[in-house]
Short mmCIF file of C-alpha atoms in Angstrom, two decimals:
data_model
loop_
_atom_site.label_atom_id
_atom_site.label_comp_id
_atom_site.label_asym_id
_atom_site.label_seq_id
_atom_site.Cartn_x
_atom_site.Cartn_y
_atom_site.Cartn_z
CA UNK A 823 6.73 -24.03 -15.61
CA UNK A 824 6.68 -27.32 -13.98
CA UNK A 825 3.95 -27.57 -11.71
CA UNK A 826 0.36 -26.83 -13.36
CA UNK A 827 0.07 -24.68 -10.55
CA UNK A 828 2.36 -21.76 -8.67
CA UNK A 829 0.79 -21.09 -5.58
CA UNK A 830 2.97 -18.18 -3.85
CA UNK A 831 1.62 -17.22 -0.44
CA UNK A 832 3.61 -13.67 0.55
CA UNK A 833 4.20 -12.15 3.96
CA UNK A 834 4.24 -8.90 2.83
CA UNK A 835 1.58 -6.11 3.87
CA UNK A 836 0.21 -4.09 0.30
CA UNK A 837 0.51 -0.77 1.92
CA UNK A 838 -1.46 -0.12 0.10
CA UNK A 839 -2.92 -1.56 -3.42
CA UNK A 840 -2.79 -4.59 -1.96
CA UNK A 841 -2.16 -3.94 1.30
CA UNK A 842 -4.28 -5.50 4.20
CA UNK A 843 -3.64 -5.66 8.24
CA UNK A 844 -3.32 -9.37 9.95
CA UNK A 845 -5.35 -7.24 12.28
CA UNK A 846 -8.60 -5.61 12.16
CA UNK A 847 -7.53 -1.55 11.32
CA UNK A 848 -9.07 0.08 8.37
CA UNK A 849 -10.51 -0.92 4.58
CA UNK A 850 -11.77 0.84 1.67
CA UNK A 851 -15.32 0.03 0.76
CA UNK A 852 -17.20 1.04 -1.83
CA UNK A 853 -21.01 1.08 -0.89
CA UNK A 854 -24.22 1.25 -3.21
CA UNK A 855 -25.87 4.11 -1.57
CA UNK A 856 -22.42 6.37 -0.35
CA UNK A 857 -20.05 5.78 -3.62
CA UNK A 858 -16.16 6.06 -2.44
CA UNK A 859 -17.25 6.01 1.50
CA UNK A 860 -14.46 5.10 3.61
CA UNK A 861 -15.90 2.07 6.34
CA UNK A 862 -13.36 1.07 9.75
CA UNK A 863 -12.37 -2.53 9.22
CA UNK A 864 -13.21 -2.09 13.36
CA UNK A 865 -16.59 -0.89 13.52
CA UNK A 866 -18.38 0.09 17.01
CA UNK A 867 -21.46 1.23 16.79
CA UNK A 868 -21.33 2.29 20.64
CA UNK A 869 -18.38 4.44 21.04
CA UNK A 870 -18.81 4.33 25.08
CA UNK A 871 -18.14 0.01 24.65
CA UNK A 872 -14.68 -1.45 25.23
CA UNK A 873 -13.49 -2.72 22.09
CA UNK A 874 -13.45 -6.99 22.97
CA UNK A 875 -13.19 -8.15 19.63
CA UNK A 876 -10.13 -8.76 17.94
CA UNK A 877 -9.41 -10.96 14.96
CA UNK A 878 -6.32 -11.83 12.97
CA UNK A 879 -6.11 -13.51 10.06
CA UNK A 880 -2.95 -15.55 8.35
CA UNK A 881 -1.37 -15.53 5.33
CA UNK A 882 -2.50 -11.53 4.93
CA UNK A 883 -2.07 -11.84 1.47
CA UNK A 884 -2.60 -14.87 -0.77
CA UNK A 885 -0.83 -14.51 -4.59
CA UNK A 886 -2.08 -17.65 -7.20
CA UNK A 887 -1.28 -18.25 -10.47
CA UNK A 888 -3.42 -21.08 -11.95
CA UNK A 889 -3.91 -22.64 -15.38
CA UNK A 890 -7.18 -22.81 -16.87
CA UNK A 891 -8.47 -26.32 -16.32
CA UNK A 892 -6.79 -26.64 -12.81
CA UNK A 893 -7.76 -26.32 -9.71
CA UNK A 894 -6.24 -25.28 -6.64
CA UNK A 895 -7.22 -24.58 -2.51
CA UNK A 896 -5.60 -22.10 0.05
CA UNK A 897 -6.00 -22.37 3.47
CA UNK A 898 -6.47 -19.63 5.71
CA UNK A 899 -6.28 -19.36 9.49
CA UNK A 900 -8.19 -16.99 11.44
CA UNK A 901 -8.41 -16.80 15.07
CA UNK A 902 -10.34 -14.86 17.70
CA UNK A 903 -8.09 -12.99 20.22
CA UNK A 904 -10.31 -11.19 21.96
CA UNK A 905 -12.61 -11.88 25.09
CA UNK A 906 -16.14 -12.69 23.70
CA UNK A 907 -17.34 -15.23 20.91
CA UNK A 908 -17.82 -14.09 17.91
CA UNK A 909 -20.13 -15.04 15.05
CA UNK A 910 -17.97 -14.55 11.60
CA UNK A 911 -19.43 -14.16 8.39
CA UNK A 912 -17.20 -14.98 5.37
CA UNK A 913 -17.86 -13.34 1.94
CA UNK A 914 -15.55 -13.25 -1.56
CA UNK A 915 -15.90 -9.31 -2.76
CA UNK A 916 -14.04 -7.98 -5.41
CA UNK A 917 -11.61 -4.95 -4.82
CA UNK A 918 -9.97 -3.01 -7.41
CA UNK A 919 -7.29 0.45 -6.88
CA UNK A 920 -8.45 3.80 -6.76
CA UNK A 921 -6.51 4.60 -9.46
CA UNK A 922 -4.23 7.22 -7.71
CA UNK A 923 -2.28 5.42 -4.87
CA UNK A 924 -2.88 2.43 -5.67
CA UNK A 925 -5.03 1.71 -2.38
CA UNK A 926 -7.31 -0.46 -2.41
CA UNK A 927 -10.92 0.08 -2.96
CA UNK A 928 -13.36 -2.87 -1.59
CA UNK A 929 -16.72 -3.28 -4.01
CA UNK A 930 -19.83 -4.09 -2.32
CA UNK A 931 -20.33 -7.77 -3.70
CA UNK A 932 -18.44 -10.49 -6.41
CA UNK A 933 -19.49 -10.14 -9.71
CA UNK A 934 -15.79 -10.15 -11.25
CA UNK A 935 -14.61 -13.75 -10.30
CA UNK A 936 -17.70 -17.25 -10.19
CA UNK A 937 -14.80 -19.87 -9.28
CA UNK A 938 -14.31 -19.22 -6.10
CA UNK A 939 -15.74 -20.74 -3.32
CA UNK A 940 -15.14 -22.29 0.64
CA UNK A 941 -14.19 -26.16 0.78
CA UNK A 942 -15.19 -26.58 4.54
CA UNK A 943 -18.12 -28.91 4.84
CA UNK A 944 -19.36 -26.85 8.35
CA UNK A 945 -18.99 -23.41 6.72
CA UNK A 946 -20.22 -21.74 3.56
CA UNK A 947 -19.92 -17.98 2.30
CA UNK A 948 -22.53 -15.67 3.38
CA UNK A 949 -23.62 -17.97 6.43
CA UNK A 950 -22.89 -17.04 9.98
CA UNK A 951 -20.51 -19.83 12.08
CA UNK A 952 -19.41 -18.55 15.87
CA UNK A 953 -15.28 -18.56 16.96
CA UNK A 954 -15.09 -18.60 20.42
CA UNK A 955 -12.65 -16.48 22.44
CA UNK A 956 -9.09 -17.71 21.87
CA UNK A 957 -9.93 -20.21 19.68
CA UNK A 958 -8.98 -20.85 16.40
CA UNK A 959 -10.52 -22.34 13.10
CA UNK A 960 -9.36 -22.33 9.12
CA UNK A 961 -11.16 -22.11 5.91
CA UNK A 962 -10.60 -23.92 2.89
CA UNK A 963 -11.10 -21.51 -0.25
CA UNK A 964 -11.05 -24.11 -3.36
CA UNK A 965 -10.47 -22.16 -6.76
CA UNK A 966 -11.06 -24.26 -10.04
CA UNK A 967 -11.05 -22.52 -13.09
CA UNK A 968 -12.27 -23.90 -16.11
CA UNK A 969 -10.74 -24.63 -19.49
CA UNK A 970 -11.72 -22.44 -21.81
CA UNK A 971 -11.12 -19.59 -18.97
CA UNK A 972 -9.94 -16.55 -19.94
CA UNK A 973 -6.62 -15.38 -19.14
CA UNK A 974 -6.68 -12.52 -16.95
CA UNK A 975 -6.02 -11.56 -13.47
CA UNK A 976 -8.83 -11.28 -11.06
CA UNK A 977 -8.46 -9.13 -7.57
CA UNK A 978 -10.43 -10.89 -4.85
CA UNK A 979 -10.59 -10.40 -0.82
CA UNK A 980 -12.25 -12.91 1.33
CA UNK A 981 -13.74 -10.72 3.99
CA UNK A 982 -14.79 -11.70 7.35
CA UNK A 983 -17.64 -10.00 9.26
CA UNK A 984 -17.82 -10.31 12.76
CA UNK A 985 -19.52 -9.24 15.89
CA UNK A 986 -19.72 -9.97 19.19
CA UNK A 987 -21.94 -13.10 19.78
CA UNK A 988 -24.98 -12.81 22.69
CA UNK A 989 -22.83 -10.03 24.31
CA UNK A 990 -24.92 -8.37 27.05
CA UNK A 991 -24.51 -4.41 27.07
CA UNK A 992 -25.24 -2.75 30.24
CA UNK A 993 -26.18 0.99 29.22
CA UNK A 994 -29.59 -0.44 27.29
CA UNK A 995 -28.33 0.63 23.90
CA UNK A 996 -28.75 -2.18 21.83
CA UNK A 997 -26.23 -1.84 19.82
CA UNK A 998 -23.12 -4.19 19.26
CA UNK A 999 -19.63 -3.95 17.88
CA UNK A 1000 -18.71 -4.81 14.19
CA UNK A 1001 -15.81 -5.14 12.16
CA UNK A 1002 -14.63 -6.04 9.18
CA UNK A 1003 -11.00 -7.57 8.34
CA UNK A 1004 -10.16 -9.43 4.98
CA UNK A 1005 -7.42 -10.97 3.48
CA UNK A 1006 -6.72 -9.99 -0.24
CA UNK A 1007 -6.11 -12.74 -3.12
CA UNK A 1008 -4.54 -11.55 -6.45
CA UNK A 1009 -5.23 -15.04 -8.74
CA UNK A 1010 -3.63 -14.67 -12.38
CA UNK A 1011 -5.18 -17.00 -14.87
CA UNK A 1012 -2.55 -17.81 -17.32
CA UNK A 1013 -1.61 -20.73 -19.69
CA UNK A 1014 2.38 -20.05 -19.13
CA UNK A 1015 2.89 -18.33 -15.88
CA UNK A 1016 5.43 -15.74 -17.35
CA UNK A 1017 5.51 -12.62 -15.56
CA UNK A 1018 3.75 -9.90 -18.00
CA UNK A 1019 3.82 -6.57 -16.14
CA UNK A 1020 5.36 -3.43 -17.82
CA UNK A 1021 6.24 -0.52 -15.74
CA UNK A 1022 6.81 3.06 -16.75
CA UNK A 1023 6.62 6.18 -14.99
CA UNK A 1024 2.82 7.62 -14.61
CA UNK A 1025 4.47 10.89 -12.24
CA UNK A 1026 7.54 12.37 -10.86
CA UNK A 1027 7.53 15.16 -8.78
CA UNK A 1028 10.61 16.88 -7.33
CA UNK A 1029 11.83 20.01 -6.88
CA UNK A 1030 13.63 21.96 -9.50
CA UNK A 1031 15.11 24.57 -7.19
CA UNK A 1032 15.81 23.76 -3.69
CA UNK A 1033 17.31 26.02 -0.92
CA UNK A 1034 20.97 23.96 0.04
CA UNK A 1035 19.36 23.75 3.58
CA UNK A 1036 16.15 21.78 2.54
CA UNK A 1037 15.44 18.58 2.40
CA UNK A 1038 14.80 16.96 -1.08
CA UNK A 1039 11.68 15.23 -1.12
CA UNK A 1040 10.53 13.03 -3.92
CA UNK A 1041 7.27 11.57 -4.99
CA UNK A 1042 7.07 8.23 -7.73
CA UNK A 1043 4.35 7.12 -9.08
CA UNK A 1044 4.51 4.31 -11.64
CA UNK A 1045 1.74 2.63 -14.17
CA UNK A 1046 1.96 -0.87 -15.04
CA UNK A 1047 1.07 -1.27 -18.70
CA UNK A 1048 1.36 -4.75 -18.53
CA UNK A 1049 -1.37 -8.19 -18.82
CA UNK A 1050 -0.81 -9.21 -14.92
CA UNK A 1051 0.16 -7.37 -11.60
CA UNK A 1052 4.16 -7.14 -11.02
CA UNK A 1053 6.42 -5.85 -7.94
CA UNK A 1054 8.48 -2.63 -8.24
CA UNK A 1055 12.00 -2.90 -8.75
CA UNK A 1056 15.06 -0.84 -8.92
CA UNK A 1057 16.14 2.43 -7.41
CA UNK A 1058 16.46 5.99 -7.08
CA UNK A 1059 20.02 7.50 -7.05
CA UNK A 1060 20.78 11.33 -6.62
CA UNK A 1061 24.50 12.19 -7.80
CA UNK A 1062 26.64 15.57 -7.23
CA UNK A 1063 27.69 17.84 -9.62
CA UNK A 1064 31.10 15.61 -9.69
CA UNK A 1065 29.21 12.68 -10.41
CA UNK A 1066 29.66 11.07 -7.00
CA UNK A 1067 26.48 8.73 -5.89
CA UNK A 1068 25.84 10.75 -2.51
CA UNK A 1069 22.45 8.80 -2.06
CA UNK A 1070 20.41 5.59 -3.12
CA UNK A 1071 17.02 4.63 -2.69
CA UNK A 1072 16.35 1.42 -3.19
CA UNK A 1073 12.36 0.53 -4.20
CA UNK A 1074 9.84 -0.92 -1.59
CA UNK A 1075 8.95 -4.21 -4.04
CA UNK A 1076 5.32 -3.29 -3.76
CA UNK A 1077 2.75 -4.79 -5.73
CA UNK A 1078 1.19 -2.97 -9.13
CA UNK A 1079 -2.10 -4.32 -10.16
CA UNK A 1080 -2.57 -4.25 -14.39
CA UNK A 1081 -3.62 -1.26 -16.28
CA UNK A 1082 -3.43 0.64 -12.92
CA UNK A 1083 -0.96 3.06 -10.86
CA UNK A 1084 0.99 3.05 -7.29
CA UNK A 1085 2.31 4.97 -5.11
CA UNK A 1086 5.94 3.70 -4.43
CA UNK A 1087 8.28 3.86 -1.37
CA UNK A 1088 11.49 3.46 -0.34
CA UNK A 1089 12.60 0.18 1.39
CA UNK A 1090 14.30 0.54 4.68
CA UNK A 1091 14.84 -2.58 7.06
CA UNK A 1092 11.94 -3.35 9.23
CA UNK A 1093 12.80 -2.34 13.11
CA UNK A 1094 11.24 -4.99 14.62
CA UNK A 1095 12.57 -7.21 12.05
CA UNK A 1096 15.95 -6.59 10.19
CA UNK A 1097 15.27 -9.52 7.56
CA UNK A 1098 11.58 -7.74 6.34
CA UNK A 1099 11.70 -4.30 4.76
CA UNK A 1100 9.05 -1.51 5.65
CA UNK A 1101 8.06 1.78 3.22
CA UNK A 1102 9.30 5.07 3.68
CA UNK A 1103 9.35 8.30 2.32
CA UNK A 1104 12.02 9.11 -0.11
CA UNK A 1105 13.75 11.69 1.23
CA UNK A 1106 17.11 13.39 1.55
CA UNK A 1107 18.13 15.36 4.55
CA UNK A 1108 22.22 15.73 4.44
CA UNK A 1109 23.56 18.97 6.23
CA UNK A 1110 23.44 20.73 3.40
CA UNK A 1111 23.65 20.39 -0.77
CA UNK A 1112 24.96 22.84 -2.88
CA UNK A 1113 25.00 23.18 -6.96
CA UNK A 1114 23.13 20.78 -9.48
CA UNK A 1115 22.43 17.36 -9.15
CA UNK A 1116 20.85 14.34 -11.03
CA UNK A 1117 17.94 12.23 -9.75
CA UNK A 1118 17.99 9.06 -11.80
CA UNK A 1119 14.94 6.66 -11.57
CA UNK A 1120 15.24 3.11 -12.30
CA UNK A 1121 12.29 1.36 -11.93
CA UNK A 1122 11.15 -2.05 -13.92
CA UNK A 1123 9.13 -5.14 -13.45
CA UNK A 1124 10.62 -8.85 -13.24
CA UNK A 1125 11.66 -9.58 -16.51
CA UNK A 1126 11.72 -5.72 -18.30
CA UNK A 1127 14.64 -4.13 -19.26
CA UNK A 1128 14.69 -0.50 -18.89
CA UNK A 1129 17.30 2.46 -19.03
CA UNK A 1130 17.01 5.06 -15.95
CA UNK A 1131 14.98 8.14 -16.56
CA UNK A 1132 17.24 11.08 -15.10
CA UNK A 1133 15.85 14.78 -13.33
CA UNK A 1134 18.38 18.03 -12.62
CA UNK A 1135 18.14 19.83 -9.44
CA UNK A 1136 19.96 22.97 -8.58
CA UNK A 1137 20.72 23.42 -4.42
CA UNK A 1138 21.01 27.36 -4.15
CA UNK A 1139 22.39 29.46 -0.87
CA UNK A 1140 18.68 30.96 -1.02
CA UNK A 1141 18.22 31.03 2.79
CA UNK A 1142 22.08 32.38 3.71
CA UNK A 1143 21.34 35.15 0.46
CA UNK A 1144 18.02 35.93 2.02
CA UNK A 1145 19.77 36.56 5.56
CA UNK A 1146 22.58 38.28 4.33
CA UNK A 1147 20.77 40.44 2.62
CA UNK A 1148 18.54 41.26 5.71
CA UNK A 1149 21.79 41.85 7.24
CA UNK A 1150 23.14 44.58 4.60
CA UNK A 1151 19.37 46.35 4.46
CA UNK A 1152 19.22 46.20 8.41
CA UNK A 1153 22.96 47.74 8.57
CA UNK A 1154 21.39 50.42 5.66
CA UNK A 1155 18.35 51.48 7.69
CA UNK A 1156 20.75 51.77 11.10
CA UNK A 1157 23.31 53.92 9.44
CA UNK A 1158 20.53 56.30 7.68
CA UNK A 1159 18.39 56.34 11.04
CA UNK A 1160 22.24 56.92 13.43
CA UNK A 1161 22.63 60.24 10.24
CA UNK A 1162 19.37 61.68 11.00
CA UNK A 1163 19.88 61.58 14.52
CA UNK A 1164 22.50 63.68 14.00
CA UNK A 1165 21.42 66.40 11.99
CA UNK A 1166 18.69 66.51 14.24
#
């Protein structure tokens, strides 16, 4: 590695473990007094109020890996888009997955990760500044980390409180608008930079019998074995009984923290933007399949070398037997009925 420092700021939305809105939609929390509770990233605490906050924050996703001994800032640019000030209230929190999707889960304070904290000279974590409406304003986060550090990956989101600032409500509530949006920060402390994740397959489900009219769903979740967080890579290929590739899926390259599991997707291009992928289900709906076929999964981490895992699947006329045979019972009963009508 050349630099002492890789700083690599990503565009990409975690769907997931690391996946966080450039707009103000919906976080995990976990709280002290309501374990696992599920909080809006938008918050009003007067459902009959028009919603006149709105904040967005950019890069949504900061990735840093950082020798021990260095020291590195990232800038981050929030602005307010809605019609009122606001007064914003910055705080580091760690966030770890839930250990099934991969989603994450936001913990109520930062006891993970000391050497981390706001370079702005007007601003400081845990203090209220005000953004006024349409305006915008950036904080510094400055992360030194010392020598004798150890290396490990820490998951971090700098998480901005906000509500509306000397907003007068007419219905004599008293009560104002909150929300909550956050930008996530995975920082790998390592003396070499090398990637270190190690993927293997934590579940597959699919079906082993499917009617030739059904779709085949699939469902892939992977475990990363490995020392840092990695992206998914690879594919999913069903092939026909004549070994013709009748469908790929290539994988979403979502993130997989260490020691933890995910969720994965299939990448299809982005709609509103051809040159960015979004997640989808993977799923195959053809006209029809018919006789066995082999899933192969191929997934890996940069750097891992891996041989496919492969699944058998048998497409079966289940829904044409199931008619016919309707058909030859109902032609059974009519015949039997049309005889005793006659000996009657």
């Amino acid at each position: 590695m050349k630099h002492a420092i890789i700083l690599i700021i990503s565009t990409i939305f975690l769907s997931s473990i690391v996946s966080i809105p450039a707009r103000a939609q919906e976080l995990q929390s976990q709280d002290s007094q309501n374990q696992g509770s599920q909080s809006q990233v938008s918050q009003n605490q007067n459902s009959q109020q028009p919603a006149l906050t709105s904040l967005s924050v950019t890069p949504p996703l900061s990735e840093i890996v950082i020798k021990p001994g260095k020291a590195i800032t990232q800038a981050f640019t929030i602005k307010n888009e809605g019609k009122v000030d606001l007064e914003v209230t910055p705080t580091i929190v760690d966030f770890s997955p839930d250990g099934k999707t991969g989603a994450p889960i936001l913990l109520p304070n930062n006891t993970q990760f000391p050497f981390g904290k706001l370079e702005n000279l007007d601003k400081k974590l845990n203090a209220p500044f005000t953004l006024q409406a349409g305006k915008s304003d950036q904080l510094v986060v400055r992360i030194a980390i010392p020598e004798k550090a150890e290396e490990k990956e820490y998951y971090q989101t700098l998480l901005f409180q906000t509500k509306p600032k000397n907003l007068q409500l007419t219905d004599g509530s008293g009560s104002v608008s909150q929300a909550w949006i956050g930008v996530h920060m995975l920082i790998s402390v390592s003396k070499t930079g090398e990637p270190l994740g190690a993927l293997t397959i934590h579940s597959f489900e699919y079906p082993k019998i499917i009617d030739i009219f059904s779709p085949l769903k699939l469902n892939l979740i992977v475990k990363n074995n490995g020392k840092n967080y990695t992206k998914a890579q690879g594919e999913i290929k069903i092939t026909s009984i004549t070994n013709d590739v009748i469908k790929v899926f290539p994988l979403l390259p979502e993130n997989i923290l260490a020691n933890s599991v995910r969720l994965l997707h299939a990448s299809i291009p982005d709609p509103e933007d051809p040159k960015s992928a979004s997640a989808a289900p993977f799923e195959y709906r053809p006209l029809f399949l018919l006789g066995p076929l082999t899933i192969s999964v191929n997934v890996y981490a940069d750097g891992q070398k891996q041989d496919p895992v492969t699944y058998s699947t048998l497409a079966l006329p289940i829904s044409p037997t199931l008619a016919l045979l309707v058909v030859i019972l109902t032609n059974i009963f009519v015949k039997k009925f049309k005889k005793i009508q006659r000996e009657i």
